[in-house]
Amino acid sequence: MMTQSDLDLKEKNLKEDLKFYFMNPCEKYRARRQIPWKLALQILKILMVTTQLVFFGLSNQLVVSFKEENIVAFKHLFLKGYSGTDEDDYSCSIYTQQDAYDSIFYVINQYRHLKNISLGTLGYEHEESGLKVCKQQYKRGTMLPSNDTLNIDVSTETECILLKPKELTGKKAELKLNSSFFNLEFYRLIQLEISFKLKGIALQTIHARELPDCYAFQNTITFNNRAHSGKIKMYFDSDTDIQECKDWHIFNSVLQKNTQYILVFDGFVILSCLASLILCTRSIVLAWRLQKRFVDFFWEKYKRRVCYADRLEFLNGWYVLVIISDVMTIIGSILKMEIKAKNLTSYDVCSILLGTSTLFVWVGVIRYLGYFQTYNVLILTMQASLPKVLRFCCCAGMIYLGYTFCGWIVLGPYHEKFEDLNTVAECLFSLVNGDDMFATFAQIQQKSSLVWMFSRLYLYSFISLFIYMILSLFIALITDSYDTIKKYQQSGFPVTDLHEFLKDHSSADYRKDRTSFPFICCCRRQQSDDNLILIN
C-alpha cells in the first residue's frame, strides 16, 4: 500500500504538471525556462504557408484565365450567331430547319479551317482523331398535328459519323457532308452532338517566369431538341485537361532557376510542417498520459470518476486543428512541387488542400490571441453558444426544408429562382440575409392568379418568420452566451473537480532551472524532471 507521504508527493507532482499544462507559452517559460518552440514554429509556419499560397495562387490564376478565355474563344469560333452572352443555362438557340443545318455545317467548316482562323496556339489532337457527329432519334414514326395523329416508336437509336482532318480537305468530305446522315427528320430528332478534341499550349506563363503547360480541350456542342417545341437549344461544353508537355526546350536559364528556388522553398515548408506535426502529436500523447494520471489518482484518493467535461479539458482542439492543417499542407506542397516540375496537373486538388490548410493556420492564430482576456471573449462565446446554436439550427432547418420543397414544386414552373432544389435553397438563404428581395417578388410570372397569390403568401410568411423571429432568436442565443461569459469573467467561472483540485496549489512551488544560460538549458529537460510529464 502507498504511504500517506508518497501519496502527498504524488499529488504535489501531479498538481505541478497540471498547472504547467494549462499555462500559456510565456508562463511556461517563466515557470521552467522552457523556450516555446511550437509557438515560434507556428509563427514561422504562418509566414511560409501564406507565402507559398500566394505564389501558387498567382500561378493558378494564369491557368484559370487561360481556360476561361479559351472557352469564350471556342464559343465565338464554333457557334454561329453567338452573341457573346449565354442564354440562361445554354449558349444560344435556333428556330428554323435552315438555321439548324447552317449551324451544324458552320461547326464543321470552322473545324476544317481552324489553323487559318484561330488566334490561339491550337491544333488537332492527331490525324486519326477528328470531329465526331452523333444524332439520337426515335426509331420510326409519323406525325400529323393537324389531324391530332401520332404514331411513333419511343425506343431510340444513335448514329455517328467521324470526319477526320485529312478527309475534310479532300473530295471525301463532300461525299460525307452530302450523305443521308445529314438529312434530319426533326420530329424524330432528340439531340445532335458534335464532339472534337483540340490541343493548346499556354505561353503566358513564360512571362511569369514559369514553364508552360500543355492543354487538351474536349469540346462538345449539343443541339437539344428533346422538348420538340420549335426551339433547339445549343449547349457548348468544354472539359479542359492539363497535360505534361512531352518535349519542350526553353532557352532561358531564368525559368529553370526560378523553378528550382520555388521547389527548395516548398521543401522548407514541408519540413516546418513536419516538425510542427511531430511536436503537436507529441503534445497530444503527453496530454493523454497526463489525463490518465489525473483520472487514476482521483479514483485512488477520492473514489470518484472524473466527469466527461474535465476529461475534455485535456484534449487541445487547437493541436488537432494544427495537425490537420499540417497534413493537408504537406500533401498539397508535394502536389505543388510535382505541378511545378510539370509531372502532375492536379491544380484543383492542390488548391483545395493548400487553401483549406491556410484557412486552418490563420484560424489557429485566434488561440494565441486568446491568451489575452480582452480577445478571449470571442473563443469562449463560440464555445458556450455552439451546442445551443446547433440544436436551434436543427429545428430551424426542418422549417427551411419545408419551405424549400414547397417553393420548388409550386413556384418552379413560374420563377427561375425556384427551378431546382439547389437554386431554391440558395434563393431562400439570400432572402434570410435581406438580399434581392424586390427582384424575387417582381420576377414571378403572373400567368396564374392562384399561383401569384400563393407566391405572395409564401414569400411574406417566409421572410417574416425567418428574419423577424428565427434570425432574432439565433442572435439572442449568441448574445445570451456572451452575457454569461462576461458575468463569469467578473464573478468567476463555475468550479469543476479539476479546478477544485488545482485551486489550493500555488504557482510559487514550481521548480525553476538555476542557470545563467536559460535559453541554452531550455533545449533539454533536467534529470530530476524525467519522471514527470511536461506538456509544452
Coordinates of C-alpha atoms in Angstrom, one line a residue:
M1 CA 0.0 0.0 0.0
M2 CA 1.2 3.5 -0.8
T3 CA 2.0 5.6 2.3
Q4 CA 0.5 9.0 3.0
S5 CA 3.8 10.8 2.3
D6 CA 4.1 9.0 -1.1
L7 CA 0.5 9.9 -1.9
D8 CA 1.2 13.6 -0.9
L9 CA 4.3 13.7 -3.1
K10 CA 2.4 12.1 -6.0
E11 CA -0.4 14.7 -5.6
K12 CA 2.1 17.5 -5.5
N13 CA 3.9 16.4 -8.6
L14 CA 0.6 15.9 -10.4
K15 CA -0.7 19.3 -9.5
E16 CA 2.6 20.9 -10.7
D17 CA 2.3 19.1 -14.1
L18 CA -1.4 20.0 -14.4
K19 CA -0.8 23.6 -13.5
F20 CA 2.1 23.7 -16.0
Y21 CA -0.1 22.1 -18.7
F22 CA -2.7 24.8 -18.6
M23 CA -0.2 27.7 -18.8
N24 CA 0.4 29.7 -22.0
P25 CA 3.9 29.6 -23.6
C26 CA 5.1 32.8 -21.8
E27 CA 4.0 31.5 -18.4
K28 CA 5.7 28.2 -19.1
Y29 CA 8.9 29.9 -19.9
R30 CA 8.8 31.9 -16.7
A31 CA 7.9 28.8 -14.7
R32 CA 10.5 26.4 -16.0
R33 CA 12.6 28.3 -18.5
Q34 CA 11.5 26.3 -21.5
I35 CA 11.5 28.0 -24.8
P36 CA 8.1 27.9 -26.6
W37 CA 9.3 26.1 -29.7
K38 CA 5.9 25.3 -31.0
L39 CA 4.8 29.0 -30.7
A40 CA 7.9 30.2 -32.7
L41 CA 7.4 27.4 -35.2
Q42 CA 3.7 28.2 -35.7
I43 CA 4.5 31.9 -36.4
L44 CA 7.2 30.9 -38.9
K45 CA 4.8 28.4 -40.5
I46 CA 2.1 31.1 -40.9
L47 CA 4.5 33.2 -42.9
M48 CA 5.8 30.4 -45.0
V49 CA 2.4 28.8 -45.8
T50 CA 0.9 32.2 -46.7
T51 CA 3.8 33.0 -49.0
Q52 CA 3.5 29.6 -50.6
L53 CA -0.2 30.1 -51.1
V54 CA 0.3 33.5 -52.8
F55 CA 2.8 32.0 -55.2
F56 CA 0.5 29.1 -56.1
G57 CA -2.5 31.5 -56.4
L58 CA -0.7 33.7 -58.9
S59 CA 0.2 30.6 -60.9
N60 CA -3.3 29.1 -60.7
Q61 CA -4.8 32.4 -61.7
L62 CA -3.0 32.1 -65.1
V63 CA -4.3 28.6 -65.5
V64 CA -7.9 29.6 -64.8
S65 CA -7.8 32.7 -67.0
F66 CA -6.3 30.6 -69.9
K67 CA -9.2 28.0 -69.6
E68 CA -11.9 30.7 -69.4
E69 CA -10.5 32.7 -72.3
N70 CA -10.2 29.6 -74.5
I71 CA -13.8 28.6 -73.8
V72 CA -15.1 32.0 -74.8
A73 CA -12.9 31.9 -77.9
F74 CA -14.3 28.4 -78.8
K75 CA -17.9 29.7 -78.5
H76 CA -17.2 32.5 -80.9
L77 CA -15.3 30.2 -83.3
F78 CA -17.8 27.3 -83.5
L79 CA -21.3 28.7 -82.6
K80 CA -22.9 30.5 -85.5
G81 CA -24.6 33.8 -84.3
Y82 CA -23.2 33.6 -80.8
S83 CA -23.8 37.0 -79.2
G84 CA -21.1 36.8 -76.5
T85 CA -23.6 36.1 -73.7
D86 CA -25.1 32.8 -72.8
E87 CA -28.9 32.5 -72.8
D88 CA -29.8 31.1 -69.4
D89 CA -28.0 27.7 -69.0
Y90 CA -27.4 27.3 -72.7
S91 CA -25.3 29.3 -75.2
C92 CA -27.8 30.1 -77.9
S93 CA -30.9 28.8 -79.7
I94 CA -32.2 28.2 -83.2
Y95 CA -35.8 28.2 -84.5
T96 CA -35.7 27.1 -88.2
Q97 CA -34.5 24.0 -90.0
Q98 CA -32.2 26.1 -92.2
D99 CA -30.6 27.6 -89.1
A100 CA -30.0 24.1 -87.8
Y101 CA -28.3 23.0 -91.0
D102 CA -26.3 26.2 -91.1
S103 CA -25.1 25.9 -87.5
I104 CA -24.1 22.2 -88.0
F105 CA -22.1 22.8 -91.2
Y106 CA -20.7 26.0 -89.7
V107 CA -19.0 24.0 -86.9
I108 CA -17.6 21.5 -89.4
N109 CA -16.3 24.3 -91.7
Q110 CA -14.7 26.2 -88.8
Y111 CA -13.0 23.0 -87.6
R112 CA -11.7 22.4 -91.1
H113 CA -10.1 25.8 -91.3
L114 CA -9.1 26.1 -87.6
K115 CA -5.4 26.7 -88.2
N116 CA -6.1 29.6 -90.6
I117 CA -8.7 31.4 -88.5
S118 CA -7.8 30.8 -84.9
L119 CA -5.7 33.4 -83.0
G120 CA -4.7 30.8 -80.3
T121 CA -2.0 28.2 -80.2
L122 CA -4.4 25.4 -81.2
G123 CA -4.0 22.2 -83.1
Y124 CA -5.7 18.9 -83.8
E125 CA -5.1 16.1 -81.3
H126 CA -3.7 13.7 -84.0
E127 CA -4.6 12.9 -87.6
E128 CA -6.6 9.8 -86.8
S129 CA -8.9 11.6 -84.4
G130 CA -11.4 14.1 -85.8
L131 CA -14.8 15.7 -85.5
K132 CA -17.5 13.2 -84.4
V133 CA -21.1 13.9 -85.2
C134 CA -23.8 11.7 -83.5
K135 CA -27.5 12.0 -83.7
Q136 CA -30.0 10.4 -81.4
Q137 CA -33.6 10.0 -82.6
Y138 CA -36.7 7.9 -82.3
K139 CA -36.6 4.8 -84.4
R140 CA -39.6 5.5 -86.6
G141 CA -42.9 7.2 -86.6
T142 CA -45.3 9.5 -88.3
M143 CA -46.9 12.7 -87.0
L144 CA -49.9 14.7 -88.3
P145 CA -50.5 17.5 -85.8
S146 CA -53.4 18.8 -88.0
N147 CA -55.3 15.6 -87.5
D148 CA -54.1 15.0 -83.9
T149 CA -52.5 11.8 -85.1
L150 CA -49.3 10.4 -83.6
N151 CA -47.6 7.1 -84.4
I152 CA -44.1 6.7 -83.0
D153 CA -41.8 4.1 -81.6
V154 CA -40.2 5.7 -78.5
S155 CA -37.2 3.5 -78.5
T156 CA -34.2 5.4 -79.6
E157 CA -31.3 4.8 -82.0
T158 CA -27.9 6.6 -82.3
E159 CA -25.9 7.1 -85.5
C160 CA -22.4 8.6 -85.6
I161 CA -20.0 9.7 -88.3
L162 CA -16.3 10.6 -88.0
L163 CA -14.8 13.4 -90.0
K164 CA -11.0 13.3 -89.9
P165 CA -8.9 16.5 -90.6
K166 CA -7.4 15.0 -93.7
E167 CA -10.8 13.9 -95.1
L168 CA -12.2 17.4 -94.6
T169 CA -9.7 18.8 -97.1
G170 CA -10.4 16.3 -99.9
K171 CA -13.3 15.1 -102.0
K172 CA -14.4 12.5 -99.5
A173 CA -15.6 15.4 -97.2
E174 CA -18.2 16.5 -99.8
L175 CA -19.5 12.9 -100.1
K176 CA -19.8 12.6 -96.3
L177 CA -21.4 16.0 -95.9
N178 CA -23.9 15.3 -98.6
S179 CA -24.8 11.8 -97.3
S180 CA -28.2 10.9 -96.0
F181 CA -26.8 11.1 -92.4
F182 CA -27.4 14.9 -92.5
N183 CA -31.0 14.6 -93.8
L184 CA -32.6 15.2 -90.4
E185 CA -36.2 14.4 -89.6
F186 CA -36.7 17.0 -86.8
Y187 CA -39.9 15.4 -85.4
R188 CA -37.8 12.3 -84.7
L189 CA -34.6 14.0 -83.7
I190 CA -33.9 14.1 -80.0
Q191 CA -30.5 15.6 -80.0
L192 CA -27.4 16.0 -82.2
E193 CA -24.0 16.1 -80.7
I194 CA -20.7 17.3 -82.2
S195 CA -17.5 16.5 -80.3
F196 CA -13.9 17.1 -81.1
K197 CA -10.6 17.4 -79.2
L198 CA -8.1 20.2 -79.6
K199 CA -4.6 20.8 -78.2
G200 CA -3.1 24.0 -77.0
I201 CA -0.1 25.5 -75.2
A202 CA -0.2 28.3 -72.6
L203 CA 2.7 30.6 -73.3
Q204 CA 1.6 33.4 -70.9
T205 CA 3.3 31.5 -68.0
I206 CA 6.7 32.3 -69.5
H207 CA 6.1 36.0 -68.7
A208 CA 5.6 34.9 -65.1
R209 CA 8.9 33.0 -65.2
E210 CA 7.2 29.6 -65.2
L211 CA 7.4 26.7 -67.5
P212 CA 4.5 26.4 -70.0
D213 CA 1.6 23.9 -69.7
C214 CA 0.1 21.8 -72.5
Y215 CA -3.7 21.6 -72.6
A216 CA -6.2 19.2 -74.1
F217 CA -9.7 20.6 -74.8
Q218 CA -12.6 18.1 -75.2
N219 CA -15.3 20.2 -76.8
T220 CA -18.9 19.1 -77.2
I221 CA -21.7 21.0 -78.9
T222 CA -25.2 19.7 -78.3
F223 CA -28.3 20.6 -80.3
N224 CA -31.0 19.7 -77.8
N225 CA -34.5 19.0 -79.3
R226 CA -36.0 16.9 -76.6
A227 CA -38.9 19.3 -76.0
H228 CA -39.8 19.4 -79.7
S229 CA -41.2 22.9 -79.0
G230 CA -39.8 24.6 -82.1
K231 CA -36.7 25.8 -80.3
I232 CA -33.4 23.9 -80.3
K233 CA -31.1 24.9 -77.5
M234 CA -27.3 24.8 -78.3
Y235 CA -25.1 23.8 -75.4
F236 CA -21.3 24.2 -75.5
D237 CA -19.3 22.2 -73.0
S238 CA -15.5 22.1 -72.8
D239 CA -13.6 19.8 -70.5
T240 CA -10.0 21.0 -70.0
D241 CA -7.2 18.6 -69.1
I242 CA -3.7 19.9 -68.3
Q243 CA -1.1 17.5 -69.6
E244 CA 2.6 17.2 -69.3
C245 CA 4.4 18.6 -72.3
K246 CA 6.2 15.6 -73.9
D247 CA 9.1 17.5 -75.4
W248 CA 9.9 21.1 -74.6
H249 CA 13.1 23.2 -74.7
I250 CA 13.2 26.6 -73.1
F251 CA 16.3 28.5 -74.0
N252 CA 16.4 30.7 -70.9
S253 CA 18.1 29.8 -67.6
V254 CA 15.9 32.2 -65.6
L255 CA 12.9 29.9 -65.8
Q256 CA 14.9 26.9 -64.7
K257 CA 16.4 28.8 -61.7
N258 CA 13.1 30.3 -60.7
T259 CA 11.5 26.8 -60.7
Q260 CA 14.4 25.4 -58.5
Y261 CA 14.1 28.2 -56.0
I262 CA 10.4 27.7 -55.5
L263 CA 10.9 23.9 -55.2
V264 CA 13.5 24.5 -52.5
F265 CA 11.1 26.9 -50.7
D266 CA 8.3 24.2 -50.9
G267 CA 10.8 21.7 -49.3
F268 CA 11.3 24.1 -46.4
V269 CA 7.6 24.4 -45.9
I270 CA 7.2 20.6 -45.8
L271 CA 10.0 20.4 -43.2
S272 CA 8.4 23.0 -41.0
C273 CA 5.0 21.4 -41.2
L274 CA 6.5 18.0 -40.4
A275 CA 8.3 19.4 -37.3
S276 CA 5.0 21.1 -36.2
L277 CA 3.1 17.8 -36.8
I278 CA 5.6 15.9 -34.7
L279 CA 5.5 18.4 -31.8
C280 CA 1.7 18.7 -31.7
T281 CA 1.3 14.9 -31.9
R282 CA 3.8 14.5 -29.0
S283 CA 1.8 17.1 -27.0
I284 CA -1.5 15.3 -27.5
V285 CA 0.1 12.0 -26.5
L286 CA 1.6 13.5 -23.3
A287 CA -1.7 15.2 -22.6
W288 CA -3.5 11.9 -22.8
R289 CA -0.9 10.3 -20.4
L290 CA -1.4 13.3 -18.0
Q291 CA -5.1 12.9 -18.1
K292 CA -4.8 9.2 -17.3
R293 CA -2.6 10.1 -14.3
F294 CA -5.2 12.5 -13.1
V295 CA -8.1 10.1 -13.6
D296 CA -6.2 7.3 -11.8
F297 CA -5.2 9.5 -8.9
F298 CA -8.7 11.0 -8.5
W299 CA -10.1 7.5 -8.3
E300 CA -7.4 6.3 -5.9
K301 CA -7.8 9.3 -3.5
Y302 CA -11.5 10.2 -3.8
K303 CA -13.1 7.0 -5.1
R304 CA -14.9 9.1 -7.8
R305 CA -14.7 9.2 -11.5
V306 CA -13.7 12.3 -13.3
C307 CA -16.5 13.9 -15.2
Y308 CA -16.5 14.0 -19.0
A309 CA -16.1 17.8 -19.1
D310 CA -12.9 17.6 -17.1
R311 CA -11.6 14.9 -19.4
L312 CA -12.2 17.1 -22.4
E313 CA -10.0 19.8 -20.8
F314 CA -7.0 17.7 -21.7
L315 CA -8.0 17.5 -25.4
N316 CA -6.5 20.6 -27.0
G317 CA -8.6 21.2 -30.1
W318 CA -6.0 23.7 -31.4
Y319 CA -3.4 20.9 -31.7
V320 CA -5.9 18.8 -33.6
L321 CA -6.5 21.7 -36.0
V322 CA -2.8 22.2 -36.4
I323 CA -2.2 18.5 -37.2
I324 CA -5.0 18.5 -39.8
S325 CA -3.5 21.7 -41.3
D326 CA 0.0 20.3 -41.4
V327 CA -1.1 17.0 -43.1
M328 CA -3.0 19.0 -45.7
T329 CA -0.1 21.4 -46.2
I330 CA 2.4 18.5 -46.6
I331 CA 0.3 16.7 -49.2
G332 CA -0.6 20.0 -51.0
S333 CA 3.1 21.0 -51.1
I334 CA 4.1 17.7 -52.6
L335 CA 1.5 18.1 -55.3
K336 CA 2.6 21.7 -55.9
M337 CA 6.2 20.6 -56.3
E338 CA 5.1 17.9 -58.8
I339 CA 2.9 20.5 -60.7
K340 CA 5.8 23.0 -60.7
A341 CA 8.1 20.3 -62.1
K342 CA 5.3 19.6 -64.7
N343 CA 5.0 16.0 -63.6
L344 CA 1.4 16.4 -62.4
T345 CA -1.5 18.7 -63.3
S346 CA -3.9 18.3 -60.3
Y347 CA -4.4 22.1 -59.8
D348 CA -7.9 21.7 -58.3
V349 CA -6.9 19.1 -55.7
C350 CA -3.8 21.1 -54.8
S351 CA -5.8 24.3 -54.5
I352 CA -8.3 22.7 -52.1
L353 CA -5.6 21.3 -49.9
L354 CA -3.4 24.5 -49.7
G355 CA -6.4 26.8 -49.4
T356 CA -8.0 24.8 -46.6
S357 CA -4.7 24.3 -44.7
T358 CA -4.0 28.1 -44.9
L359 CA -7.5 28.8 -43.6
F360 CA -6.9 26.5 -40.6
V361 CA -3.5 28.1 -40.0
W362 CA -4.9 31.6 -39.7
V363 CA -7.9 30.4 -37.6
G364 CA -5.3 28.9 -35.3
V365 CA -3.9 32.4 -34.7
I366 CA -7.0 33.0 -32.5
R367 CA -5.5 30.6 -30.0
Y368 CA -2.6 33.0 -29.3
L369 CA -4.9 36.0 -29.1
G370 CA -7.0 34.0 -26.6
Y371 CA -4.1 34.3 -24.1
F372 CA -5.2 37.9 -23.6
Q373 CA -8.5 38.2 -21.6
T374 CA -9.8 41.0 -23.9
Y375 CA -9.6 38.8 -27.0
N376 CA -10.5 35.6 -25.3
V377 CA -14.2 36.6 -25.2
L378 CA -14.8 35.5 -28.8
I379 CA -13.4 32.0 -28.3
L380 CA -15.3 31.5 -25.0
T381 CA -18.6 32.8 -26.5
M382 CA -18.3 30.5 -29.5
Q383 CA -17.6 27.5 -27.2
A384 CA -20.5 28.3 -24.9
S385 CA -23.1 29.1 -27.7
L386 CA -22.1 26.3 -30.1
P387 CA -24.3 23.5 -28.6
K388 CA -27.4 25.7 -28.3
V389 CA -26.9 27.1 -31.8
L390 CA -26.6 23.6 -33.3
R391 CA -29.8 22.4 -31.6
F392 CA -31.6 25.6 -32.7
C393 CA -30.4 25.1 -36.3
C394 CA -31.7 21.6 -36.4
C395 CA -35.2 22.8 -35.6
A396 CA -35.0 25.8 -37.9
G397 CA -33.6 23.6 -40.7
M398 CA -36.8 21.5 -40.7
I399 CA -38.9 24.6 -41.4
Y400 CA -36.3 25.7 -44.0
L401 CA -36.5 22.4 -45.8
G402 CA -40.3 22.6 -45.8
Y403 CA -40.3 26.0 -47.5
T404 CA -37.6 24.7 -50.0
F405 CA -39.7 21.8 -51.2
C406 CA -42.9 23.8 -51.3
G407 CA -41.3 26.6 -53.3
W408 CA -39.7 24.2 -55.7
I409 CA -42.9 22.3 -56.5
V410 CA -45.3 25.3 -56.6
L411 CA -43.2 28.2 -58.0
G412 CA -40.7 26.2 -60.0
P413 CA -42.6 26.5 -63.3
Y414 CA -43.2 30.2 -62.9
H415 CA -39.9 31.6 -61.4
E416 CA -36.3 31.0 -62.5
K417 CA -35.0 31.1 -58.9
F418 CA -37.2 28.1 -58.0
E419 CA -36.4 25.8 -60.9
D420 CA -34.5 23.3 -58.9
L421 CA -33.9 22.4 -55.2
N422 CA -30.4 23.8 -55.1
T423 CA -31.4 27.2 -56.6
V424 CA -34.4 27.4 -54.2
A425 CA -32.2 26.8 -51.2
E426 CA -29.8 29.5 -52.4
C427 CA -32.6 31.9 -53.1
L428 CA -34.2 31.5 -49.7
F429 CA -30.8 31.8 -47.9
S430 CA -30.4 35.1 -49.8
L431 CA -33.8 36.3 -48.6
V432 CA -32.9 35.5 -45.0
N433 CA -30.0 37.9 -45.3
G434 CA -32.1 40.6 -46.9
D435 CA -30.6 40.2 -50.4
D436 CA -32.5 40.7 -53.7
M437 CA -35.9 40.8 -52.1
F438 CA -37.7 43.0 -54.6
A439 CA -36.4 41.1 -57.6
T440 CA -37.6 37.8 -56.1
F441 CA -41.1 39.3 -55.8
A442 CA -41.1 41.0 -59.2
Q443 CA -39.9 38.0 -61.3
I444 CA -42.9 35.8 -60.6
Q445 CA -44.9 35.3 -63.8
Q446 CA -48.5 36.3 -63.5
K447 CA -49.8 33.5 -65.7
S448 CA -51.8 32.0 -62.9
S449 CA -53.6 34.3 -60.4
L450 CA -53.8 31.5 -57.9
V451 CA -50.0 30.8 -58.1
W452 CA -49.3 34.6 -57.9
M453 CA -51.4 34.9 -54.7
F454 CA -49.7 31.9 -53.3
S455 CA -46.3 33.3 -54.1
R456 CA -47.1 36.4 -52.1
L457 CA -48.3 34.5 -49.1
Y458 CA -45.3 32.1 -49.4
L459 CA -42.6 34.9 -49.6
Y460 CA -44.2 37.2 -46.9
S461 CA -44.6 34.3 -44.5
F462 CA -41.0 33.1 -45.1
I463 CA -39.4 36.5 -44.7
S464 CA -41.4 37.4 -41.6
L465 CA -40.8 34.0 -39.9
F466 CA -37.0 33.8 -40.6
I467 CA -35.9 37.4 -40.4
Y468 CA -38.2 38.7 -37.6
M469 CA -38.4 35.5 -35.4
I470 CA -35.8 32.8 -36.2
L471 CA -32.9 35.1 -37.0
S472 CA -33.6 37.2 -34.0
L473 CA -33.7 34.1 -31.7
F474 CA -30.4 32.9 -33.3
I475 CA -28.8 36.2 -32.4
A476 CA -30.3 36.1 -29.0
L477 CA -28.7 32.8 -28.2
I478 CA -25.3 34.1 -29.0
T479 CA -25.9 37.3 -27.1
D480 CA -27.1 35.3 -24.1
S481 CA -23.8 33.3 -24.2
Y482 CA -21.8 36.5 -24.5
D483 CA -23.5 38.0 -21.4
T484 CA -22.9 34.7 -19.5
I485 CA -19.2 34.8 -20.3
K486 CA -19.0 38.4 -19.2
K487 CA -20.6 37.5 -15.9
Y488 CA -18.2 34.6 -15.4
Q489 CA -15.2 36.9 -16.1
Q490 CA -16.3 39.3 -13.4
S491 CA -17.5 36.8 -10.7
G492 CA -15.6 33.7 -11.7
F493 CA -16.2 30.6 -13.9
P494 CA -18.0 27.6 -12.4
V495 CA -15.6 25.4 -10.5
T496 CA -15.2 21.8 -11.6
D497 CA -13.4 18.9 -10.0
L498 CA -10.3 19.7 -11.9
H499 CA -10.3 23.4 -10.9
E500 CA -11.1 22.5 -7.3
F501 CA -8.1 20.1 -7.3
L502 CA -5.8 22.8 -8.5
K503 CA -7.2 25.7 -6.5
D504 CA -5.1 25.4 -3.5
H505 CA -1.8 24.8 -5.4
S506 CA 0.4 27.9 -5.6
S507 CA 2.5 28.6 -8.7
A508 CA 5.3 29.6 -6.3
D509 CA 6.1 25.9 -5.7
Y510 CA 7.4 25.3 -9.3
R511 CA 10.9 24.1 -9.8
K512 CA 12.9 26.6 -11.8
D513 CA 16.2 26.0 -13.6
R514 CA 19.1 27.5 -11.7
T515 CA 21.3 28.5 -14.6
S516 CA 22.9 31.7 -16.0
F517 CA 22.1 30.4 -19.6
P518 CA 18.4 29.9 -19.6
F519 CA 17.9 29.8 -23.4
I520 CA 20.5 27.1 -23.7
C521 CA 19.2 24.9 -20.9
C522 CA 15.7 25.2 -22.3
C523 CA 16.7 22.9 -25.0
R524 CA 17.0 19.9 -22.6
R525 CA 15.0 18.5 -19.7
Q526 CA 16.5 18.4 -16.3
Q527 CA 17.4 14.9 -14.9
S528 CA 15.1 15.5 -11.9
D529 CA 12.1 16.0 -14.2
D530 CA 12.4 12.8 -16.1
N531 CA 9.6 11.1 -14.2
L532 CA 7.2 14.0 -14.9
I533 CA 5.1 14.6 -18.0
L534 CA 5.7 18.1 -19.2
I535 CA 3.3 19.5 -21.8
N536 CA 4.9 22.2 -23.9

